[in-house]
XYZ file of C-alpha atoms in Angstrom:
652
model
C -21.185 -1.987 61.097
C -19.892 -5.292 62.616
C -19.833 -8.470 60.301
C -20.141 -11.960 61.571
C -19.297 -14.947 59.433
C -20.691 -18.140 61.134
C -19.751 -21.734 60.511
C -22.579 -24.425 61.371
C -21.648 -28.169 61.588
C -24.046 -31.044 62.005
C -22.632 -32.566 65.064
C -24.404 -35.674 65.375
C -25.480 -38.068 62.744
C -28.443 -38.970 64.837
C -29.723 -35.299 63.456
C -29.764 -36.944 59.927
C -32.144 -39.564 60.878
C -35.695 -39.579 59.510
C -38.160 -37.318 61.777
C -41.068 -38.643 63.301
C -43.234 -35.714 61.852
C -43.208 -33.804 58.616
C -45.487 -30.759 58.021
C -45.268 -30.960 54.353
C -43.697 -33.545 51.961
C -40.332 -33.185 50.216
C -39.619 -33.906 46.624
C -36.722 -35.781 45.419
C -34.724 -32.834 44.460
C -35.229 -31.495 47.895
C -33.909 -34.494 49.587
C -30.876 -34.541 47.435
C -29.737 -30.902 47.182
C -29.520 -28.127 49.782
C -31.343 -25.079 49.195
C -29.288 -22.449 47.297
C -29.051 -18.868 48.667
C -30.328 -15.895 46.726
C -26.654 -14.665 46.874
C -24.584 -17.638 46.950
C -20.763 -18.038 46.469
C -19.339 -20.019 43.680
C -19.061 -23.449 44.624
C -19.988 -27.050 43.592
C -23.655 -26.331 43.848
C -23.923 -23.593 41.808
C -26.311 -24.726 38.936
C -25.020 -22.554 36.190
C -23.099 -19.346 35.242
C -26.221 -17.351 35.596
C -26.138 -17.904 39.276
C -22.793 -15.751 39.423
C -24.692 -12.646 38.675
C -26.003 -12.521 42.074
C -22.849 -14.009 43.733
C -22.332 -12.825 47.296
C -19.525 -10.214 47.314
C -17.607 -11.086 50.415
C -15.685 -8.249 51.701
C -11.698 -9.233 51.728
C -10.483 -9.471 55.317
C -7.948 -6.928 56.682
C -5.384 -9.898 57.083
C -4.351 -12.359 54.541
C -4.669 -16.095 55.126
C -1.711 -17.277 57.563
C 1.270 -19.076 55.264
C 4.437 -20.550 56.555
C 2.603 -21.618 59.831
C 1.755 -24.818 61.222
C -1.917 -25.958 61.773
C -1.156 -25.794 65.681
C -0.006 -22.319 65.454
C -2.864 -21.284 63.414
C -5.406 -23.108 65.904
C -3.808 -21.116 68.899
C -4.109 -17.831 66.957
C -7.473 -18.600 65.816
C -8.699 -19.211 69.350
C -7.465 -15.946 70.516
C -9.333 -14.019 67.742
C -12.507 -16.169 68.376
C -12.422 -15.112 72.174
C -12.082 -11.305 71.316
C -14.999 -11.566 68.816
C -17.078 -13.394 71.483
C -16.140 -10.738 74.063
C -17.230 -8.014 71.463
C -20.568 -9.943 71.014
C -21.108 -9.843 74.783
C -20.723 -6.190 74.965
C -23.017 -5.718 72.089
C -25.722 -7.720 73.523
C -25.463 -5.896 76.922
C -25.681 -2.656 75.110
C -28.696 -3.900 72.974
C -26.974 -3.496 69.970
C -27.061 -6.814 68.408
C -29.202 -5.448 65.638
C -25.983 -3.868 64.143
C -24.320 -7.322 63.451
C -24.524 -8.506 59.799
C -24.511 -12.302 59.391
C -22.784 -12.414 55.839
C -23.008 -16.111 55.111
C -23.057 -19.698 56.826
C -21.681 -22.753 56.144
C -23.038 -26.517 57.069
C -20.345 -28.974 57.106
C -22.258 -32.137 56.360
C -20.776 -35.127 58.083
C -19.786 -38.315 56.175
C -22.443 -41.046 56.216
C -22.045 -43.896 58.600
C -23.703 -46.913 56.364
C -23.562 -49.070 59.638
C -26.153 -46.756 61.206
C -28.638 -46.136 58.555
C -31.230 -48.680 59.744
C -34.561 -46.825 59.378
C -33.518 -44.468 56.789
C -35.201 -44.398 53.356
C -33.368 -44.853 50.184
C -33.884 -41.152 49.360
C -32.547 -40.058 52.644
C -29.328 -42.240 52.305
C -28.933 -40.864 48.803
C -29.533 -37.322 49.793
C -26.788 -37.417 52.883
C -24.361 -39.093 50.266
C -24.711 -36.310 47.623
C -24.370 -33.535 50.293
C -21.278 -35.189 51.830
C -19.700 -36.072 48.130
C -20.138 -32.242 46.999
C -17.545 -31.165 49.617
C -17.266 -27.538 50.612
C -20.177 -25.092 49.591
C -17.525 -22.627 48.152
C -14.247 -22.600 46.421
C -10.872 -21.371 47.506
C -10.092 -17.828 46.980
C -6.864 -15.977 47.604
C -8.246 -14.195 50.759
C -9.878 -17.310 52.148
C -10.152 -17.265 55.990
C -11.557 -20.267 57.450
C -11.648 -21.817 60.968
C -8.978 -24.595 61.490
C -12.114 -27.042 61.746
C -12.853 -25.966 58.165
C -9.459 -26.297 56.956
C -9.157 -29.704 58.199
C -12.454 -30.775 56.720
C -11.982 -29.203 53.520
C -8.358 -28.383 53.073
C -7.872 -31.157 50.572
C -10.683 -29.965 48.401
C -9.359 -26.161 48.599
C -5.806 -27.665 47.619
C -7.388 -29.047 44.477
C -9.042 -25.703 43.705
C -5.370 -24.337 43.893
C -4.016 -27.014 41.607
C -6.776 -26.227 38.993
C -9.081 -29.097 39.963
C -13.023 -28.011 40.419
C -15.889 -30.290 40.996
C -19.517 -29.189 39.965
C -22.286 -31.082 41.198
C -24.776 -30.118 38.523
C -23.977 -30.418 34.836
C -24.392 -27.344 32.613
C -23.410 -26.762 29.233
C -22.540 -23.058 30.366
C -19.706 -24.216 32.431
C -18.162 -25.892 29.181
C -16.139 -22.804 27.713
C -13.176 -21.988 25.807
C -14.956 -23.670 22.708
C -14.926 -27.092 24.066
C -17.301 -29.568 22.615
C -17.865 -32.438 25.336
C -19.587 -35.632 24.292
C -22.027 -37.220 26.975
C -23.606 -40.382 27.302
C -27.492 -40.403 27.626
C -30.318 -42.468 28.726
C -32.910 -40.566 26.383
C -34.470 -42.730 23.821
C -33.363 -45.915 25.350
C -36.167 -48.369 26.557
C -34.916 -50.403 29.322
C -37.775 -52.936 28.836
C -37.083 -53.186 24.995
C -35.861 -56.643 23.392
C -32.586 -55.017 22.583
C -31.857 -54.361 26.297
C -32.407 -58.116 27.587
C -28.599 -58.749 27.664
C -28.008 -55.637 29.715
C -30.827 -56.208 31.866
C -29.626 -59.704 32.579
C -26.210 -58.115 33.418
C -27.890 -55.696 35.802
C -29.660 -58.529 37.560
C -26.449 -60.247 38.301
C -24.674 -57.086 39.325
C -27.693 -56.213 41.756
C -27.444 -59.530 43.556
C -23.633 -58.988 44.181
C -24.407 -55.446 45.455
C -27.163 -56.447 47.912
C -25.102 -59.293 49.011
C -22.208 -56.877 49.925
C -24.426 -54.559 51.717
C -26.230 -57.138 53.658
C -22.904 -58.552 54.906
C -21.065 -55.367 54.915
C -18.023 -56.624 52.789
C -14.908 -54.687 52.413
C -13.915 -52.309 49.582
C -12.149 -55.443 47.906
C -15.663 -57.179 47.280
C -17.240 -53.946 46.006
C -14.257 -53.367 43.390
C -14.075 -56.899 42.180
C -17.642 -56.881 41.457
C -17.201 -53.669 39.548
C -14.378 -55.169 37.583
C -16.627 -58.182 36.864
C -19.747 -56.767 35.949
C -19.414 -53.167 35.070
C -15.998 -52.825 33.330
C -15.685 -56.415 32.246
C -16.515 -55.568 28.693
C -14.189 -52.921 28.547
C -11.301 -55.031 30.215
C -11.724 -57.718 27.618
C -11.989 -55.283 24.425
C -8.682 -56.172 22.431
C -8.108 -52.309 21.572
C -8.380 -51.167 25.243
C -5.652 -51.533 27.961
C -7.519 -51.711 31.448
C -5.619 -52.226 34.701
C -4.724 -51.156 38.139
C -1.854 -48.700 36.526
C 0.385 -46.391 38.183
C 0.685 -42.627 37.115
C 3.405 -40.219 37.702
C 3.071 -36.310 37.899
C 4.818 -33.413 39.331
C 2.992 -31.387 42.190
C 3.459 -28.415 44.304
C 3.156 -28.733 47.959
C -0.125 -27.350 49.519
C 0.360 -24.894 52.426
C -1.531 -26.312 55.395
C -3.475 -23.300 56.324
C -4.019 -20.986 53.135
C -4.293 -24.303 51.000
C -2.269 -22.212 48.305
C 0.292 -23.973 46.404
C 3.984 -23.480 47.815
C 7.357 -25.213 47.854
C 9.408 -27.012 45.387
C 7.840 -29.587 42.718
C 7.691 -33.200 43.846
C 7.440 -36.278 41.754
C 4.269 -38.227 42.802
C 3.324 -41.859 42.219
C -0.464 -42.717 42.481
C -2.208 -45.973 41.633
C -6.169 -45.448 40.909
C -8.172 -48.502 41.081
C -8.680 -48.898 37.493
C -7.431 -47.054 34.453
C -8.959 -47.284 31.120
C -6.729 -46.238 27.981
C -5.903 -47.613 24.703
C -3.791 -51.036 23.913
C -0.435 -50.618 22.070
C 0.967 -53.309 19.844
C 4.213 -55.099 19.050
C 5.081 -56.986 15.850
C 3.323 -60.303 16.794
C 0.035 -58.453 17.027
C -0.230 -57.264 13.470
C -1.797 -60.479 12.162
C -4.693 -58.787 14.186
C -6.708 -56.398 11.999
C -7.441 -54.295 15.088
C -3.636 -53.578 15.692
C -2.804 -49.699 14.810
C 0.580 -48.853 13.473
C 0.256 -45.348 15.229
C -0.330 -47.020 18.336
C 2.737 -49.333 17.940
C 4.433 -49.709 21.134
C 8.240 -49.190 20.301
C 7.022 -46.082 18.131
C 5.317 -44.431 21.186
C 8.505 -45.471 23.279
C 10.714 -43.930 20.649
C 8.602 -40.777 21.066
C 8.718 -40.813 24.688
C 12.537 -41.139 24.948
C 13.897 -38.709 22.338
C 15.028 -35.348 24.104
C 13.379 -33.188 21.573
C 9.915 -35.110 21.689
C 9.366 -36.533 25.473
C 5.813 -37.464 24.398
C 4.174 -39.082 27.364
C 1.797 -41.568 26.108
C 1.608 -43.833 29.479
C 0.898 -42.013 32.748
C 3.620 -44.194 34.305
C 6.779 -42.432 32.868
C 9.053 -44.737 30.875
C 6.404 -47.176 29.730
C 4.383 -47.363 26.546
C 1.737 -50.133 27.505
C -1.441 -48.097 28.410
C -1.823 -45.271 25.933
C -3.471 -41.921 26.787
C -6.261 -43.012 29.340
C -9.880 -41.549 28.884
C -11.330 -42.895 32.347
C -10.448 -43.714 35.701
C -12.196 -45.680 38.514
C -11.807 -45.235 42.294
C -13.730 -47.348 44.857
C -14.356 -47.090 48.436
C -16.124 -49.487 50.812
C -18.249 -48.463 53.771
C -15.213 -47.774 55.732
C -13.648 -45.353 53.075
C -14.482 -41.917 52.324
C -16.590 -41.093 49.324
C -15.200 -37.781 48.865
C -11.626 -38.952 48.906
C -12.655 -41.061 45.945
C -13.979 -38.068 44.021
C -10.625 -36.355 44.768
C -8.495 -39.258 43.909
C -10.376 -39.680 40.456
C -10.248 -36.029 39.607
C -6.764 -35.789 40.366
C -6.016 -38.663 38.229
C -8.208 -37.282 35.256
C -6.183 -33.960 35.414
C -3.030 -35.676 34.784
C -4.729 -37.669 31.798
C -6.042 -34.320 30.583
C -2.443 -32.821 30.622
C -1.476 -35.691 28.352
C -4.265 -35.181 25.823
C -3.682 -31.614 25.771
C 0.018 -32.188 25.071
C -0.896 -34.688 22.313
C -3.348 -32.239 20.858
C -0.537 -29.389 20.402
C 1.906 -29.193 17.424
C 4.701 -31.641 17.788
C 7.898 -30.029 19.587
C 9.784 -29.539 22.633
C 8.309 -28.081 25.910
C 9.343 -24.597 26.596
C 8.423 -21.182 27.848
C 5.186 -20.721 26.142
C 2.252 -22.747 25.061
C 2.561 -24.611 21.834
C -0.280 -24.066 19.150
C -2.804 -26.863 18.616
C -2.888 -29.168 15.540
C -6.220 -27.865 14.964
C -9.357 -26.533 16.518
C -11.002 -29.685 16.869
C -7.842 -31.150 18.572
C -8.342 -28.848 21.284
C -12.038 -28.910 21.824
C -12.982 -32.398 22.358
C -10.330 -33.336 25.028
C -12.210 -34.952 27.762
C -12.055 -37.659 30.400
C -14.480 -39.498 32.477
C -14.330 -40.477 36.323
C -16.299 -43.289 37.930
C -16.368 -43.329 41.620
C -18.255 -45.655 44.065
C -18.808 -45.909 47.778
C -20.526 -49.208 48.363
C -23.503 -49.154 46.240
C -23.532 -45.180 45.155
C -22.076 -44.273 42.004
C -20.960 -41.106 40.500
C -20.040 -40.426 36.659
C -18.248 -37.376 36.064
C -16.783 -35.676 32.952
C -13.920 -33.460 33.084
C -11.956 -31.005 30.486
C -9.165 -28.784 30.617
C -8.962 -24.899 29.840
C -6.973 -21.803 31.052
C -8.033 -20.332 34.458
C -10.313 -17.358 34.241
C -10.321 -14.159 36.274
C -12.980 -15.071 38.218
C -11.103 -18.228 39.124
C -8.331 -16.179 40.431
C -6.190 -16.282 37.321
C -2.719 -14.766 38.083
C -2.901 -14.836 41.692
C 0.209 -16.467 43.518
C -0.377 -20.092 44.620
C -2.960 -21.081 41.782
C -2.462 -23.140 38.729
C -2.345 -21.317 35.296
C -4.932 -24.174 33.877
C -8.081 -25.514 35.349
C -9.834 -29.207 35.094
C -13.741 -28.788 35.453
C -15.035 -32.082 36.576
C -18.967 -32.053 36.428
C -21.524 -34.803 37.705
C -23.554 -36.206 34.795
C -25.079 -39.269 36.809
C -25.355 -40.619 40.109
C -27.040 -43.025 42.311
C -27.455 -45.785 44.756
C -27.506 -48.926 42.709
C -29.940 -50.853 44.753
C -32.462 -51.758 42.162
C -32.317 -53.475 38.870
C -33.276 -50.151 36.981
C -30.359 -48.213 38.493
C -27.948 -50.898 37.826
C -29.089 -50.960 34.136
C -28.762 -47.222 34.025
C -25.055 -47.486 35.377
C -24.157 -50.275 32.933
C -26.027 -48.356 29.937
C -23.789 -45.402 30.528
C -20.615 -47.334 30.895
C -21.404 -49.192 27.606
C -21.726 -45.922 25.780
C -18.426 -44.458 27.222
C -16.908 -47.747 26.185
C -18.182 -47.552 22.510
C -17.201 -43.833 22.570
C -13.707 -44.964 23.696
C -12.982 -47.509 20.803
C -14.432 -45.219 18.170
C -14.428 -41.435 18.527
C -11.613 -41.102 20.956
C -9.432 -43.824 19.671
C -9.587 -42.278 16.070
C -8.865 -39.101 17.089
C -5.627 -40.308 19.087
C -4.450 -42.228 16.002
C -5.048 -38.992 13.812
C -3.127 -36.542 16.235
C -0.157 -39.076 16.373
C 0.370 -38.730 12.753
C 2.554 -35.388 13.146
C 4.329 -36.562 16.268
C 5.786 -39.752 14.544
C 6.607 -37.673 11.623
C 8.505 -35.313 14.020
C 9.949 -38.076 16.013
C 11.330 -39.556 12.857
C 13.023 -36.161 11.791
C 14.641 -35.906 15.329
C 16.260 -39.325 15.058
C 17.280 -38.910 11.543
C 18.981 -35.433 12.790
C 21.014 -37.390 15.057
C 21.805 -40.018 12.551
C 22.925 -37.240 10.189
C 24.963 -35.530 13.000
C 26.651 -38.795 13.648
C 27.890 -39.374 10.152
C 29.030 -35.931 10.049
C 30.931 -36.286 13.391
C 32.165 -39.782 13.451
C 31.618 -40.806 9.742
C 30.570 -44.420 8.631
C 33.577 -46.154 10.134
C 33.003 -49.339 11.949
C 35.555 -51.279 13.936
C 35.882 -54.549 15.630
C 36.685 -55.140 19.286
C 36.774 -58.626 21.014
C 35.340 -60.186 17.838
C 32.442 -57.801 17.729
C 31.553 -54.995 15.229
C 30.899 -51.579 16.616
C 29.688 -48.249 15.225
C 30.684 -45.371 17.096
C 27.793 -43.004 18.545
C 27.982 -39.660 19.878
C 26.958 -39.544 23.908
C 24.944 -36.298 23.062
C 22.510 -38.275 20.932
C 21.610 -40.728 23.905
C 20.348 -37.802 26.172
C 16.801 -38.493 27.688
C 13.913 -36.260 27.521
C 13.565 -33.805 30.681
C 10.945 -36.010 32.300
C 13.337 -38.552 32.928
C 15.364 -36.554 35.367
C 12.787 -37.531 37.816
C 13.725 -41.257 37.759
C 16.188 -43.287 39.581
C 19.882 -43.396 37.765
C 19.085 -47.232 37.305
C 15.989 -46.556 35.578
C 17.542 -43.844 33.275
C 20.405 -46.500 32.361
C 17.892 -48.719 31.227
C 16.231 -46.288 29.245
C 19.475 -45.057 27.358
C 19.596 -48.556 26.300
C 16.328 -48.324 24.729
C 17.587 -45.114 22.961
C 20.595 -46.873 21.613
C 18.187 -49.428 20.098
C 15.875 -46.822 18.366
C 19.064 -44.987 17.176
C 20.439 -48.184 15.580
C 17.146 -48.625 13.871
C 17.016 -45.164 12.476
C 20.447 -45.460 10.835
C 19.543 -47.859 7.981
C 15.873 -46.440 7.807
C 16.741 -42.629 7.624
C 20.338 -42.497 6.022
C 18.902 -42.821 2.453
C 16.643 -40.170 3.003
C 18.978 -37.494 4.280
C 18.963 -34.268 2.100
C 19.724 -30.544 2.513
C 16.281 -29.846 3.687
C 15.302 -33.148 5.489
C 15.574 -33.712 8.323
C 16.231 -30.099 8.925
C 16.762 -26.880 6.986
C 18.375 -25.411 10.197
C 18.958 -26.717 13.577
C 18.412 -24.615 16.827
C 21.222 -24.740 19.359
C 19.893 -22.074 21.801
C 19.421 -22.851 25.664
C 19.027 -26.616 26.237
C 18.392 -27.358 22.319
C 22.294 -27.138 22.086
C 24.708 -26.440 22.950
C 27.108 -25.966 19.802
C 28.751 -29.303 19.094
C 25.229 -30.998 19.547
C 22.740 -32.178 16.750
C 20.507 -29.650 17.761
C 16.778 -29.196 17.389
C 15.650 -29.786 13.707
C 13.622 -26.934 11.938
C 12.243 -27.469 8.481
C 10.581 -24.194 7.611
C 10.201 -20.575 8.453
C 6.852 -20.901 10.119
C 8.361 -23.845 12.360
C 11.255 -21.643 13.068
C 9.178 -18.759 14.196
C 6.673 -20.860 16.362
C 9.801 -22.604 18.070
C 11.569 -19.510 19.070
C 8.536 -17.826 20.312
C 6.975 -20.777 22.173
C 10.128 -22.670 23.515
C 12.733 -19.810 24.051
C 10.238 -16.902 24.547
C 11.498 -14.590 21.775
C 9.580 -11.515 21.037
C 8.232 -10.556 17.732
C 11.280 -8.217 16.885
C 13.594 -11.261 17.220
C 11.190 -13.401 15.204
C 11.239 -10.836 12.531
C 15.014 -10.858 12.354
C 14.992 -14.525 12.408
C 12.731 -14.700 9.362
C 15.043 -12.168 7.451
C 17.999 -14.180 8.191
C 16.304 -17.434 6.860
C 16.231 -15.884 3.503
C 19.970 -14.562 3.531
C 21.903 -16.413 0.770
C 25.148 -15.682 2.003
C 27.163 -16.468 5.065
C 26.193 -13.882 7.877
C 28.219 -12.961 10.988
C 26.657 -10.020 12.453
C 26.977 -9.378 16.133
C 24.243 -6.896 16.253
C 21.698 -9.455 15.067
C 20.069 -11.985 17.635
C 21.288 -15.089 15.882
C 24.287 -15.975 13.649
C 23.414 -18.211 10.684
C 26.643 -19.887 8.970
C 26.647 -22.311 5.933
C 28.347 -25.324 7.380
C 31.244 -26.636 5.104
C 30.845 -30.143 3.930
C 33.017 -32.541 5.883
C 35.052 -35.517 4.778
C 33.146 -37.587 7.413
C 30.936 -39.813 5.256
C 28.154 -37.206 5.449
C 25.933 -38.066 2.500
C 24.654 -34.540 1.695
C 25.839 -31.027 2.556
C 23.693 -29.373 5.494
C 21.825 -26.448 5.613
C 21.704 -23.281 7.718
C 22.016 -23.663 11.533
C 21.176 -21.415 14.062
C 24.223 -20.435 16.142
C 25.882 -22.728 13.658
C 29.222 -24.751 14.774
C 32.274 -24.443 12.861
C 33.916 -27.278 11.136
C 36.420 -27.727 14.003
C 33.335 -28.000 16.363
C 32.020 -30.987 14.097
C 35.082 -32.604 13.173
C 36.167 -33.752 16.442
C 36.109 -37.882 16.185
C 35.744 -38.357 20.139
C 32.688 -40.618 21.026
C 30.913 -41.515 24.109
C 29.000 -44.550 23.130
C 29.323 -47.628 21.016
C 26.703 -49.534 19.087
C 27.386 -53.428 19.122
C 26.310 -54.433 15.591
C 26.318 -58.088 16.390
C 23.634 -57.762 18.425
C 19.753 -57.097 17.692
C 18.418 -54.078 19.250
């Protein structure tokens, strides 16, 4: 039996105009959402997981999606295939055999809405058309996805996000929230918008509505829409002293998307993007601590110290190298009538995915990134990571909530060209803000998110930073201990200035810094020297055999021999480190645990590690050191050669 897959496109916007005759009325839901097939494919319109039980099982094509070819080459090949299919259809028609053709599924590609040509449309019709276009393709990317060149040009960017793990669902369902997550959502339930307690918000809504109607009347540019949003929607968040709200750059690493298959291919690329607004936590400096709202765990310099150390590398600000806007929880993308509403969604969700990665890393046990996933600090730390995405296309707004989890089997887990994690963004509210009630709804939801951001979210970030700050101090103290063992406590004077030598290995930056320019890295190294200088008097009195480390790891990039190594304090931390960072199996971990308890010096080539007690050196070290993984000999650490100097006459 022949199978036919068709793609229908709305070719003319005039088709969307209001018909002159209707045989029956349509409800609000019918206007806003297309009819769902009895056997749908998983996509943005799938209402909840129960719909997957009847999901259409599309037969895999004989050929795989083309990769490594240009769109022009694919278009030419597709044209030949289409001509052959048309010829076959004509033959079947001539033989009266069209009943053998099976229509598997059809796709309607909704056009964008030209707001300049909506005269005569009702508000419901405008909203319906905008929602249909905003949702994008009717089904998600699959490994065997075969589509026409026109569909790829229309939906390739959305499918590329699917490959990167970003999925948009147009209907919120708790059923889509899996992996033990517990999302907090704002709600309009139980709020009387006519109540006396809402008078202030109604006044704000009235002022906001006036600006919106003025923008629509005069068809103003994106700037006007964005400026009004900053003033009336996000003004209270912008003015909150514990929040940092700005047009703020974020950095990330992305793989290139194949132009035809839409799968991930090629080498990683460093990306810079600037959303229209990013909402994060404010950081503080010494001058701010007269304010009772200032929080020590959100101290700018402490976060920067965690960011720069080679064994921490905790990114708290999405702009790598900074620590001014910490751990964003929301992002806003605006488009005017000349823009693309779907592009606003893609941009907002892409930024949200980066912020979710930052929150996920913070929720894990402190440590170096490696081959495996680090354990979470607690089940709660993993379950309530979430971000919000605000988008606007003129007066039409959307609020989305997103969270991160591992990719499931039904989402093509393990297939080449797909990410390991997914970021699920669900719509929780949308509407055309052209009435005071709609403006009030938007402001009420945003105000609730604001309150959540400065209370529950901020408190959770502060709590998770406790372990990171303790680990960061141990890392710097381990470098201080190494310095005093290697170069001693000697100081010397040159050109009237007093210096203390510092080993250059202590100034290596975290892995993320390799993507920055050499000039930027040089500036960051100066900051590392400053934090090392602060650590010397702070941590030197506390150095013991078991603090900051009982042993230090020198395996792979934790070392090599002759460097401070990675500090490890206990047997459990050691097992987790070698499993998650170095990918060691259970047998090796068992040997490591046995060696931990060995009382005497061990040098056994059959063991996966060699542990030697280091001899106390005559180099100013205050205490003897404990065991060290692949430990260095006295000659390794007795070398007085140094790479950097600390000027003790300067303030760092």
